[in-house]
Structures are given as C-alpha cells and as structure tokens.
Amino acid sequence: MDTKQRHSTIDKFLIQFDQALRTCSPGAAQARRSSPAAGLSDSELKLSDKKHIAGLMRINHTGEVCAQALYQGQAATAKLDQVRQSMEHAAEEEVDHLAWCDERLQQLDSRPSLLNPLWYGISYGLGAAAGLAGDKWSLGFVAETEQQVCEHLEQHQQELPEADQKSRAILNQMIEDERQHGESAKQAGGSELPLPIRQAMSAMSVVMKKMTYRL
Ligand SMILES: [Fe+2]
Ligand SMILES: [Fe+2]
C-alpha cells in the first residue's frame, strides 16, 4: 500500500468519524433550509404536554440520527453511482430534519437522546450491510425505511397536542420530504424487502422509540 492510498483511507475514516460526531453532538447540525416552525408563535403549553412533546421530538431526532448513519454506512460500501446524487440530496434534507428537531427540543427545554451514539453505530452497520447486498437491496432498504418513518410521523401528528403548531409544522415538512426520499429510492430501482426483514426493522424501531422517549 503506498502512502497516498493509506492517507486516503485515513481521510475517509476521519470524515466518517467527524460526521458521526457532528450528528451525535447536540446543536452541531446546520440546516440549509430554515425551520418550518420559524415564524410560528410558541403557545403556552402545560408542563405535562411539554414533556410529552419533548419525548416525541426526541424520538424523531433519534430517527434522523439513524438516517444520517444509514446514509453514511451505505455510502461507505454501496456502488450507487447512478443514484448517488439523489441519495446525497436526501442526506442533506435529513440534516435539516436533524437540526429542526434539535432546535425544537431546545425550545422545549429538553435534549436529544443520550443513546444516540448507540443508535448511530447500529444504523451505520445496517446501512453498510445493505450497501454490500447490492444497489437494488440498498435502495429497497431506503424505500422501506422511509415508508416506516412516514407511518410513524403520521402517528405522532395525531399525538401532538393541538396547541403545538411549531412541532406540527416540522413534522408536516418531514413527512413530505421522507415520502419523496422513498419514491426516489423506488424509482431508482429499489426492490421490496422480504417480509421478515421488514418486520425486524419495525420491531427494532419499536424498541428504539420506547427507550428514546425517556432517555
Ligand atoms: Fe428525515
Ligand atoms: Fe428521509
């Protein structure tokens, strides 16, 4: 191995590590688009509602941490040459979601999940495995993930107290974006995943949501 190649591997590792740190450190993600909640007035919320909303938004923030890790893991192993541009566009929008949820948690006097490094590691591994399985499975994995995320966000829309227009505006825009990410992955050739894998993904997200709501 020559020096140039060795440096390039180290560089790649450092870039990945930097990305992981920025994803898991509160306040580090920088959104490109302003938050859909900006400009909406903050209504007076009961303390119990505020705590509940913070739990929900903490779950959504962790979902975005997982999305970052999945894309990073896939980018490390997948070919994806033809669809890299649309995947990168989706990954950029996920940074927006991450920053918006983070900001909303601050406004609710709360914080992201302490378990985020753990979820990042697991999701990175899953993304890397999907990337190794080939592009059609990798894209199928993105499509299925986005489908499950949309269903989950729609459930949170119903759970949010009526008064919290800020969180609702964020969720509305996220659902729109996630639906588009899923469609792009399908159009780029994503295959439908086997039922046991879809069920395992769903089971893992249930565990993640339960743990993250409080922690
Ligand atoms: Fe997202
Ligand atoms: Fe997405």
PDB file of C-alpha atoms and ligand atoms in Angstrom:
ATOM      1  CA  MET A   1       0.000   0.000   0.000  1.00  0.00           C
ATOM      2  CA  ASP A   2       1.505   3.395  -0.947  1.00  0.00           C
ATOM      3  CA  THR A   3       1.395   6.480   1.259  1.00  0.00           C
ATOM      4  CA  LYS A   4      -1.252   8.210  -0.843  1.00  0.00           C
ATOM      5  CA  GLN A   5      -3.608   5.260  -0.583  1.00  0.00           C
ATOM      6  CA  ARG A   6      -3.026   4.947   3.178  1.00  0.00           C
ATOM      7  CA  HIS A   7      -3.767   8.642   3.692  1.00  0.00           C
ATOM      8  CA  SER A   8      -6.865   8.370   1.619  1.00  0.00           C
ATOM      9  CA  THR A   9      -8.161   5.555   3.850  1.00  0.00           C
ATOM     10  CA  ILE A  10      -7.347   7.560   6.976  1.00  0.00           C
ATOM     11  CA  ASP A  11      -9.015  10.611   5.448  1.00  0.00           C
ATOM     12  CA  LYS A  12     -12.128   8.599   4.740  1.00  0.00           C
ATOM     13  CA  PHE A  13     -12.186   7.318   8.306  1.00  0.00           C
ATOM     14  CA  LEU A  14     -11.733  10.835   9.722  1.00  0.00           C
ATOM     15  CA  ILE A  15     -14.513  12.215   7.534  1.00  0.00           C
ATOM     16  CA  GLN A  16     -16.837   9.447   8.721  1.00  0.00           C
ATOM     17  CA  PHE A  17     -15.845   9.992  12.335  1.00  0.00           C
ATOM     18  CA  ASP A  18     -16.345  13.759  12.021  1.00  0.00           C
ATOM     19  CA  GLN A  19     -19.774  13.144  10.515  1.00  0.00           C
ATOM     20  CA  ALA A  20     -20.692  10.814  13.405  1.00  0.00           C
ATOM     21  CA  LEU A  21     -19.561  13.380  15.983  1.00  0.00           C
ATOM     22  CA  ARG A  22     -21.483  16.207  14.328  1.00  0.00           C
ATOM     23  CA  THR A  23     -24.599  14.041  14.120  1.00  0.00           C
ATOM     24  CA  CYS A  24     -24.479  12.942  17.756  1.00  0.00           C
ATOM     25  CA  SER A  25     -23.466  16.294  19.301  1.00  0.00           C
ATOM     26  CA  PRO A  26     -26.456  18.499  20.211  1.00  0.00           C
ATOM     27  CA  GLY A  27     -26.505  21.806  18.335  1.00  0.00           C
ATOM     28  CA  ALA A  28     -23.840  20.772  15.806  1.00  0.00           C
ATOM     29  CA  ALA A  29     -26.082  20.085  12.772  1.00  0.00           C
ATOM     30  CA  GLN A  30     -26.605  23.089  10.495  1.00  0.00           C
ATOM     31  CA  ALA A  31     -29.828  23.223   8.476  1.00  0.00           C
ATOM     32  CA  ARG A  32     -29.772  24.575   4.921  1.00  0.00           C
ATOM     33  CA  ARG A  33     -33.470  25.423   4.957  1.00  0.00           C
ATOM     34  CA  SER A  34     -34.969  27.429   7.772  1.00  0.00           C
ATOM     35  CA  SER A  35     -37.209  25.508  10.140  1.00  0.00           C
ATOM     36  CA  PRO A  36     -40.891  25.260   9.162  1.00  0.00           C
ATOM     37  CA  ALA A  37     -41.536  26.248  12.804  1.00  0.00           C
ATOM     38  CA  ALA A  38     -39.779  29.611  12.396  1.00  0.00           C
ATOM     39  CA  GLY A  39     -42.252  32.467  12.451  1.00  0.00           C
ATOM     40  CA  LEU A  40     -44.931  30.463  14.246  1.00  0.00           C
ATOM     41  CA  SER A  41     -45.700  31.661  17.728  1.00  0.00           C
ATOM     42  CA  ASP A  42     -44.891  29.450  20.689  1.00  0.00           C
ATOM     43  CA  SER A  43     -48.127  28.750  22.504  1.00  0.00           C
ATOM     44  CA  GLU A  44     -48.380  28.310  26.241  1.00  0.00           C
ATOM     45  CA  LEU A  45     -48.068  24.584  26.909  1.00  0.00           C
ATOM     46  CA  LYS A  46     -48.870  22.674  30.090  1.00  0.00           C
ATOM     47  CA  LEU A  47     -45.757  21.171  31.691  1.00  0.00           C
ATOM     48  CA  SER A  48     -47.057  17.615  31.119  1.00  0.00           C
ATOM     49  CA  ASP A  49     -47.710  18.381  27.415  1.00  0.00           C
ATOM     50  CA  LYS A  50     -44.296  19.945  27.056  1.00  0.00           C
ATOM     51  CA  LYS A  51     -42.656  16.808  28.470  1.00  0.00           C
ATOM     52  CA  HIS A  52     -44.699  14.564  26.206  1.00  0.00           C
ATOM     53  CA  ILE A  53     -43.881  16.613  23.101  1.00  0.00           C
ATOM     54  CA  ALA A  54     -40.194  16.593  24.052  1.00  0.00           C
ATOM     55  CA  GLY A  55     -40.359  12.772  24.261  1.00  0.00           C
ATOM     56  CA  LEU A  56     -41.915  12.607  20.790  1.00  0.00           C
ATOM     57  CA  MET A  57     -39.455  15.070  19.277  1.00  0.00           C
ATOM     58  CA  ARG A  58     -36.563  13.206  20.925  1.00  0.00           C
ATOM     59  CA  ILE A  59     -37.703  10.044  19.114  1.00  0.00           C
ATOM     60  CA  ASN A  60     -37.901  11.975  15.825  1.00  0.00           C
ATOM     61  CA  HIS A  61     -34.461  13.459  16.404  1.00  0.00           C
ATOM     62  CA  THR A  62     -33.024   9.985  17.001  1.00  0.00           C
ATOM     63  CA  GLY A  63     -34.762   8.807  13.824  1.00  0.00           C
ATOM     64  CA  GLU A  64     -32.790  11.467  11.968  1.00  0.00           C
ATOM     65  CA  VAL A  65     -29.550  10.400  13.679  1.00  0.00           C
ATOM     66  CA  CYS A  66     -30.285   6.893  12.376  1.00  0.00           C
ATOM     67  CA  ALA A  67     -30.989   8.276   8.894  1.00  0.00           C
ATOM     68  CA  GLN A  68     -27.591  10.020   8.840  1.00  0.00           C
ATOM     69  CA  ALA A  69     -25.876   6.804   9.936  1.00  0.00           C
ATOM     70  CA  LEU A  70     -27.737   4.697   7.358  1.00  0.00           C
ATOM     71  CA  TYR A  71     -26.705   7.006   4.530  1.00  0.00           C
ATOM     72  CA  GLN A  72     -23.104   7.117   5.775  1.00  0.00           C
ATOM     73  CA  GLY A  73     -22.957   3.336   6.116  1.00  0.00           C
ATOM     74  CA  GLN A  74     -24.392   2.867   2.640  1.00  0.00           C
ATOM     75  CA  ALA A  75     -22.078   5.443   1.115  1.00  0.00           C
ATOM     76  CA  ALA A  76     -19.116   3.509   2.575  1.00  0.00           C
ATOM     77  CA  THR A  77     -19.996   0.211   0.884  1.00  0.00           C
ATOM     78  CA  ALA A  78     -22.525   0.728  -1.930  1.00  0.00           C
ATOM     79  CA  LYS A  79     -21.786   1.429  -5.596  1.00  0.00           C
ATOM     80  CA  LEU A  80     -24.831   3.618  -6.165  1.00  0.00           C
ATOM     81  CA  ASP A  81     -23.023   5.624  -8.839  1.00  0.00           C
ATOM     82  CA  GLN A  82     -26.129   6.417 -10.856  1.00  0.00           C
ATOM     83  CA  VAL A  83     -28.220   7.392  -7.886  1.00  0.00           C
ATOM     84  CA  ARG A  84     -25.576   8.939  -5.674  1.00  0.00           C
ATOM     85  CA  GLN A  85     -26.778  12.448  -6.447  1.00  0.00           C
ATOM     86  CA  SER A  86     -30.333  11.824  -5.331  1.00  0.00           C
ATOM     87  CA  MET A  87     -29.092   9.968  -2.242  1.00  0.00           C
ATOM     88  CA  GLU A  88     -26.863  12.909  -1.370  1.00  0.00           C
ATOM     89  CA  HIS A  89     -29.791  15.281  -1.818  1.00  0.00           C
ATOM     90  CA  ALA A  90     -31.872  13.125   0.562  1.00  0.00           C
ATOM     91  CA  ALA A  91     -28.999  13.018   3.073  1.00  0.00           C
ATOM     92  CA  GLU A  92     -28.819  16.836   3.025  1.00  0.00           C
ATOM     93  CA  GLU A  93     -32.524  17.081   3.775  1.00  0.00           C
ATOM     94  CA  GLU A  94     -32.040  14.654   6.671  1.00  0.00           C
ATOM     95  CA  VAL A  95     -29.521  17.133   8.143  1.00  0.00           C
ATOM     96  CA  ASP A  96     -32.272  19.778   8.012  1.00  0.00           C
ATOM     97  CA  HIS A  97     -34.642  17.435   9.853  1.00  0.00           C
ATOM     98  CA  LEU A  98     -31.975  16.693  12.441  1.00  0.00           C
ATOM     99  CA  ALA A  99     -31.304  20.398  13.071  1.00  0.00           C
ATOM    100  CA  TRP A 100     -35.025  21.304  13.197  1.00  0.00           C
ATOM    101  CA  CYS A 101     -35.783  18.568  15.770  1.00  0.00           C
ATOM    102  CA  ASP A 102     -32.720  19.570  17.777  1.00  0.00           C
ATOM    103  CA  GLU A 103     -33.812  23.215  17.827  1.00  0.00           C
ATOM    104  CA  ARG A 104     -37.356  22.261  18.822  1.00  0.00           C
ATOM    105  CA  LEU A 105     -36.006  20.157  21.711  1.00  0.00           C
ATOM    106  CA  GLN A 106     -34.071  23.197  22.953  1.00  0.00           C
ATOM    107  CA  GLN A 107     -37.212  25.332  22.748  1.00  0.00           C
ATOM    108  CA  LEU A 108     -38.983  22.702  24.858  1.00  0.00           C
ATOM    109  CA  ASP A 109     -36.158  22.921  27.454  1.00  0.00           C
ATOM    110  CA  SER A 110     -35.154  19.368  26.639  1.00  0.00           C
ATOM    111  CA  ARG A 111     -32.285  17.496  24.967  1.00  0.00           C
ATOM    112  CA  PRO A 112     -31.600  14.772  22.400  1.00  0.00           C
ATOM    113  CA  SER A 113     -31.355  11.127  23.463  1.00  0.00           C
ATOM    114  CA  LEU A 114     -28.281  10.043  25.418  1.00  0.00           C
ATOM    115  CA  LEU A 115     -28.400   6.783  23.446  1.00  0.00           C
ATOM    116  CA  ASN A 116     -27.781   8.432  20.075  1.00  0.00           C
ATOM    117  CA  PRO A 117     -24.196   7.120  19.690  1.00  0.00           C
ATOM    118  CA  LEU A 118     -25.528   3.581  20.181  1.00  0.00           C
ATOM    119  CA  TRP A 119     -28.282   4.034  17.564  1.00  0.00           C
ATOM    120  CA  TYR A 120     -25.805   5.679  15.200  1.00  0.00           C
ATOM    121  CA  GLY A 121     -23.484   2.650  15.452  1.00  0.00           C
ATOM    122  CA  ILE A 122     -26.268   0.110  14.873  1.00  0.00           C
ATOM    123  CA  SER A 123     -27.729   2.076  11.948  1.00  0.00           C
ATOM    124  CA  TYR A 124     -24.311   2.578  10.361  1.00  0.00           C
ATOM    125  CA  GLY A 125     -23.779  -1.191  10.450  1.00  0.00           C
ATOM    126  CA  LEU A 126     -27.195  -1.839   8.911  1.00  0.00           C
ATOM    127  CA  GLY A 127     -26.570   0.735   6.184  1.00  0.00           C
ATOM    128  CA  ALA A 128     -23.163  -0.773   5.393  1.00  0.00           C
ATOM    129  CA  ALA A 129     -24.687  -4.284   5.230  1.00  0.00           C
ATOM    130  CA  ALA A 130     -27.453  -3.062   2.910  1.00  0.00           C
ATOM    131  CA  GLY A 131     -24.833  -1.386   0.720  1.00  0.00           C
ATOM    132  CA  LEU A 132     -22.865  -4.636   0.467  1.00  0.00           C
ATOM    133  CA  ALA A 133     -26.010  -6.556  -0.514  1.00  0.00           C
ATOM    134  CA  GLY A 134     -26.186  -4.546  -3.765  1.00  0.00           C
ATOM    135  CA  ASP A 135     -27.850  -1.406  -5.037  1.00  0.00           C
ATOM    136  CA  LYS A 136     -31.365  -2.783  -5.513  1.00  0.00           C
ATOM    137  CA  TRP A 137     -31.447  -4.002  -1.893  1.00  0.00           C
ATOM    138  CA  SER A 138     -29.742  -0.896  -0.627  1.00  0.00           C
ATOM    139  CA  LEU A 139     -32.342   1.291  -2.336  1.00  0.00           C
ATOM    140  CA  GLY A 140     -35.097  -1.067  -1.201  1.00  0.00           C
ATOM    141  CA  PHE A 141     -33.867  -0.596   2.342  1.00  0.00           C
ATOM    142  CA  VAL A 142     -34.100   3.208   1.969  1.00  0.00           C
ATOM    143  CA  ALA A 143     -37.612   2.921   0.496  1.00  0.00           C
ATOM    144  CA  GLU A 144     -38.809   0.661   3.323  1.00  0.00           C
ATOM    145  CA  THR A 145     -37.175   2.844   5.995  1.00  0.00           C
ATOM    146  CA  GLU A 146     -38.833   5.978   4.616  1.00  0.00           C
ATOM    147  CA  GLN A 147     -42.195   4.208   4.387  1.00  0.00           C
ATOM    148  CA  GLN A 148     -41.986   3.173   8.047  1.00  0.00           C
ATOM    149  CA  VAL A 149     -40.787   6.662   9.068  1.00  0.00           C
ATOM    150  CA  CYS A 150     -43.779   8.275   7.306  1.00  0.00           C
ATOM    151  CA  GLU A 151     -46.216   5.959   9.102  1.00  0.00           C
ATOM    152  CA  HIS A 152     -44.536   6.743  12.401  1.00  0.00           C
ATOM    153  CA  LEU A 153     -44.555  10.524  11.821  1.00  0.00           C
ATOM    154  CA  GLU A 154     -48.238  10.439  10.883  1.00  0.00           C
ATOM    155  CA  GLN A 155     -48.916   8.731  14.210  1.00  0.00           C
ATOM    156  CA  HIS A 156     -47.000  11.492  16.016  1.00  0.00           C
ATOM    157  CA  GLN A 157     -49.027  14.132  14.161  1.00  0.00           C
ATOM    158  CA  GLN A 158     -52.117  12.698  15.831  1.00  0.00           C
ATOM    159  CA  GLU A 159     -50.453  12.513  19.238  1.00  0.00           C
ATOM    160  CA  LEU A 160     -49.275  16.129  19.282  1.00  0.00           C
ATOM    161  CA  PRO A 161     -51.408  18.493  21.367  1.00  0.00           C
ATOM    162  CA  GLU A 162     -53.443  20.843  19.149  1.00  0.00           C
ATOM    163  CA  ALA A 163     -51.670  23.896  20.604  1.00  0.00           C
ATOM    164  CA  ASP A 164     -48.203  22.864  19.432  1.00  0.00           C
ATOM    165  CA  GLN A 165     -48.157  24.332  15.927  1.00  0.00           C
ATOM    166  CA  LYS A 166     -44.356  24.506  15.808  1.00  0.00           C
ATOM    167  CA  SER A 167     -43.721  20.757  16.172  1.00  0.00           C
ATOM    168  CA  ARG A 168     -46.621  20.051  13.803  1.00  0.00           C
ATOM    169  CA  ALA A 169     -45.125  22.287  11.093  1.00  0.00           C
ATOM    170  CA  ILE A 170     -41.806  20.426  11.390  1.00  0.00           C
ATOM    171  CA  LEU A 171     -43.471  17.016  11.153  1.00  0.00           C
ATOM    172  CA  ASN A 172     -45.548  18.106   8.131  1.00  0.00           C
ATOM    173  CA  GLN A 173     -42.448  19.092   6.170  1.00  0.00           C
ATOM    174  CA  MET A 174     -40.559  15.980   7.275  1.00  0.00           C
ATOM    175  CA  ILE A 175     -43.364  13.706   6.052  1.00  0.00           C
ATOM    176  CA  GLU A 176     -43.343  15.457   2.685  1.00  0.00           C
ATOM    177  CA  ASP A 177     -39.562  15.052   2.351  1.00  0.00           C
ATOM    178  CA  GLU A 178     -39.462  11.424   3.585  1.00  0.00           C
ATOM    179  CA  ARG A 179     -42.192  10.447   1.125  1.00  0.00           C
ATOM    180  CA  GLN A 180     -40.108  11.953  -1.679  1.00  0.00           C
ATOM    181  CA  HIS A 181     -36.962  10.127  -0.498  1.00  0.00           C
ATOM    182  CA  GLY A 182     -38.852   6.821  -0.525  1.00  0.00           C
ATOM    183  CA  GLU A 183     -40.265   7.482  -4.010  1.00  0.00           C
ATOM    184  CA  SER A 184     -36.817   8.391  -5.385  1.00  0.00           C
ATOM    185  CA  ALA A 185     -35.340   5.176  -3.978  1.00  0.00           C
ATOM    186  CA  LYS A 186     -38.125   3.093  -5.540  1.00  0.00           C
ATOM    187  CA  GLN A 187     -37.808   4.838  -8.902  1.00  0.00           C
ATOM    188  CA  ALA A 188     -34.045   4.296  -8.848  1.00  0.00           C
ATOM    189  CA  GLY A 189     -34.667   0.541  -8.726  1.00  0.00           C
ATOM    190  CA  GLY A 190     -35.193  -0.340  -5.073  1.00  0.00           C
ATOM    191  CA  SER A 191     -36.641  -3.826  -4.549  1.00  0.00           C
ATOM    192  CA  GLU A 192     -39.255  -4.625  -1.953  1.00  0.00           C
ATOM    193  CA  LEU A 193     -37.552  -6.222   1.047  1.00  0.00           C
ATOM    194  CA  PRO A 194     -38.588  -9.717   2.245  1.00  0.00           C
ATOM    195  CA  LEU A 195     -41.299  -9.653   4.921  1.00  0.00           C
ATOM    196  CA  PRO A 196     -39.078 -10.947   7.805  1.00  0.00           C
ATOM    197  CA  ILE A 197     -36.633  -8.071   7.235  1.00  0.00           C
ATOM    198  CA  ARG A 198     -39.442  -5.510   7.152  1.00  0.00           C
ATOM    199  CA  GLN A 199     -40.805  -6.985  10.375  1.00  0.00           C
ATOM    200  CA  ALA A 200     -37.352  -6.946  12.027  1.00  0.00           C
ATOM    201  CA  MET A 201     -36.934  -3.259  11.067  1.00  0.00           C
ATOM    202  CA  SER A 202     -40.306  -2.461  12.536  1.00  0.00           C
ATOM    203  CA  ALA A 203     -39.520  -4.372  15.758  1.00  0.00           C
ATOM    204  CA  MET A 204     -36.222  -2.530  16.130  1.00  0.00           C
ATOM    205  CA  SER A 205     -37.930   0.831  15.730  1.00  0.00           C
ATOM    206  CA  VAL A 206     -40.429  -0.063  18.472  1.00  0.00           C
ATOM    207  CA  VAL A 207     -37.523  -0.729  20.873  1.00  0.00           C
ATOM    208  CA  MET A 208     -35.809   2.488  19.789  1.00  0.00           C
ATOM    209  CA  LYS A 209     -38.952   4.562  20.370  1.00  0.00           C
ATOM    210  CA  LYS A 210     -39.600   3.093  23.835  1.00  0.00           C
ATOM    211  CA  MET A 211     -36.041   3.724  25.011  1.00  0.00           C
ATOM    212  CA  THR A 212     -35.659   7.145  23.437  1.00  0.00           C
ATOM    213  CA  TYR A 213     -38.920   8.651  24.704  1.00  0.00           C
ATOM    214  CA  ARG A 214     -37.360   8.954  28.192  1.00  0.00           C
ATOM    215  CA  LEU A 215     -33.640   8.544  27.634  1.00  0.00           C
TER     216      LEU A 215
HETATM  217 FE    FE B   1     -35.613  12.713   7.827  1.00  0.00          FE
HETATM  218 FE    FE B   2     -35.664  10.610   4.584  1.00  0.00          FE
END
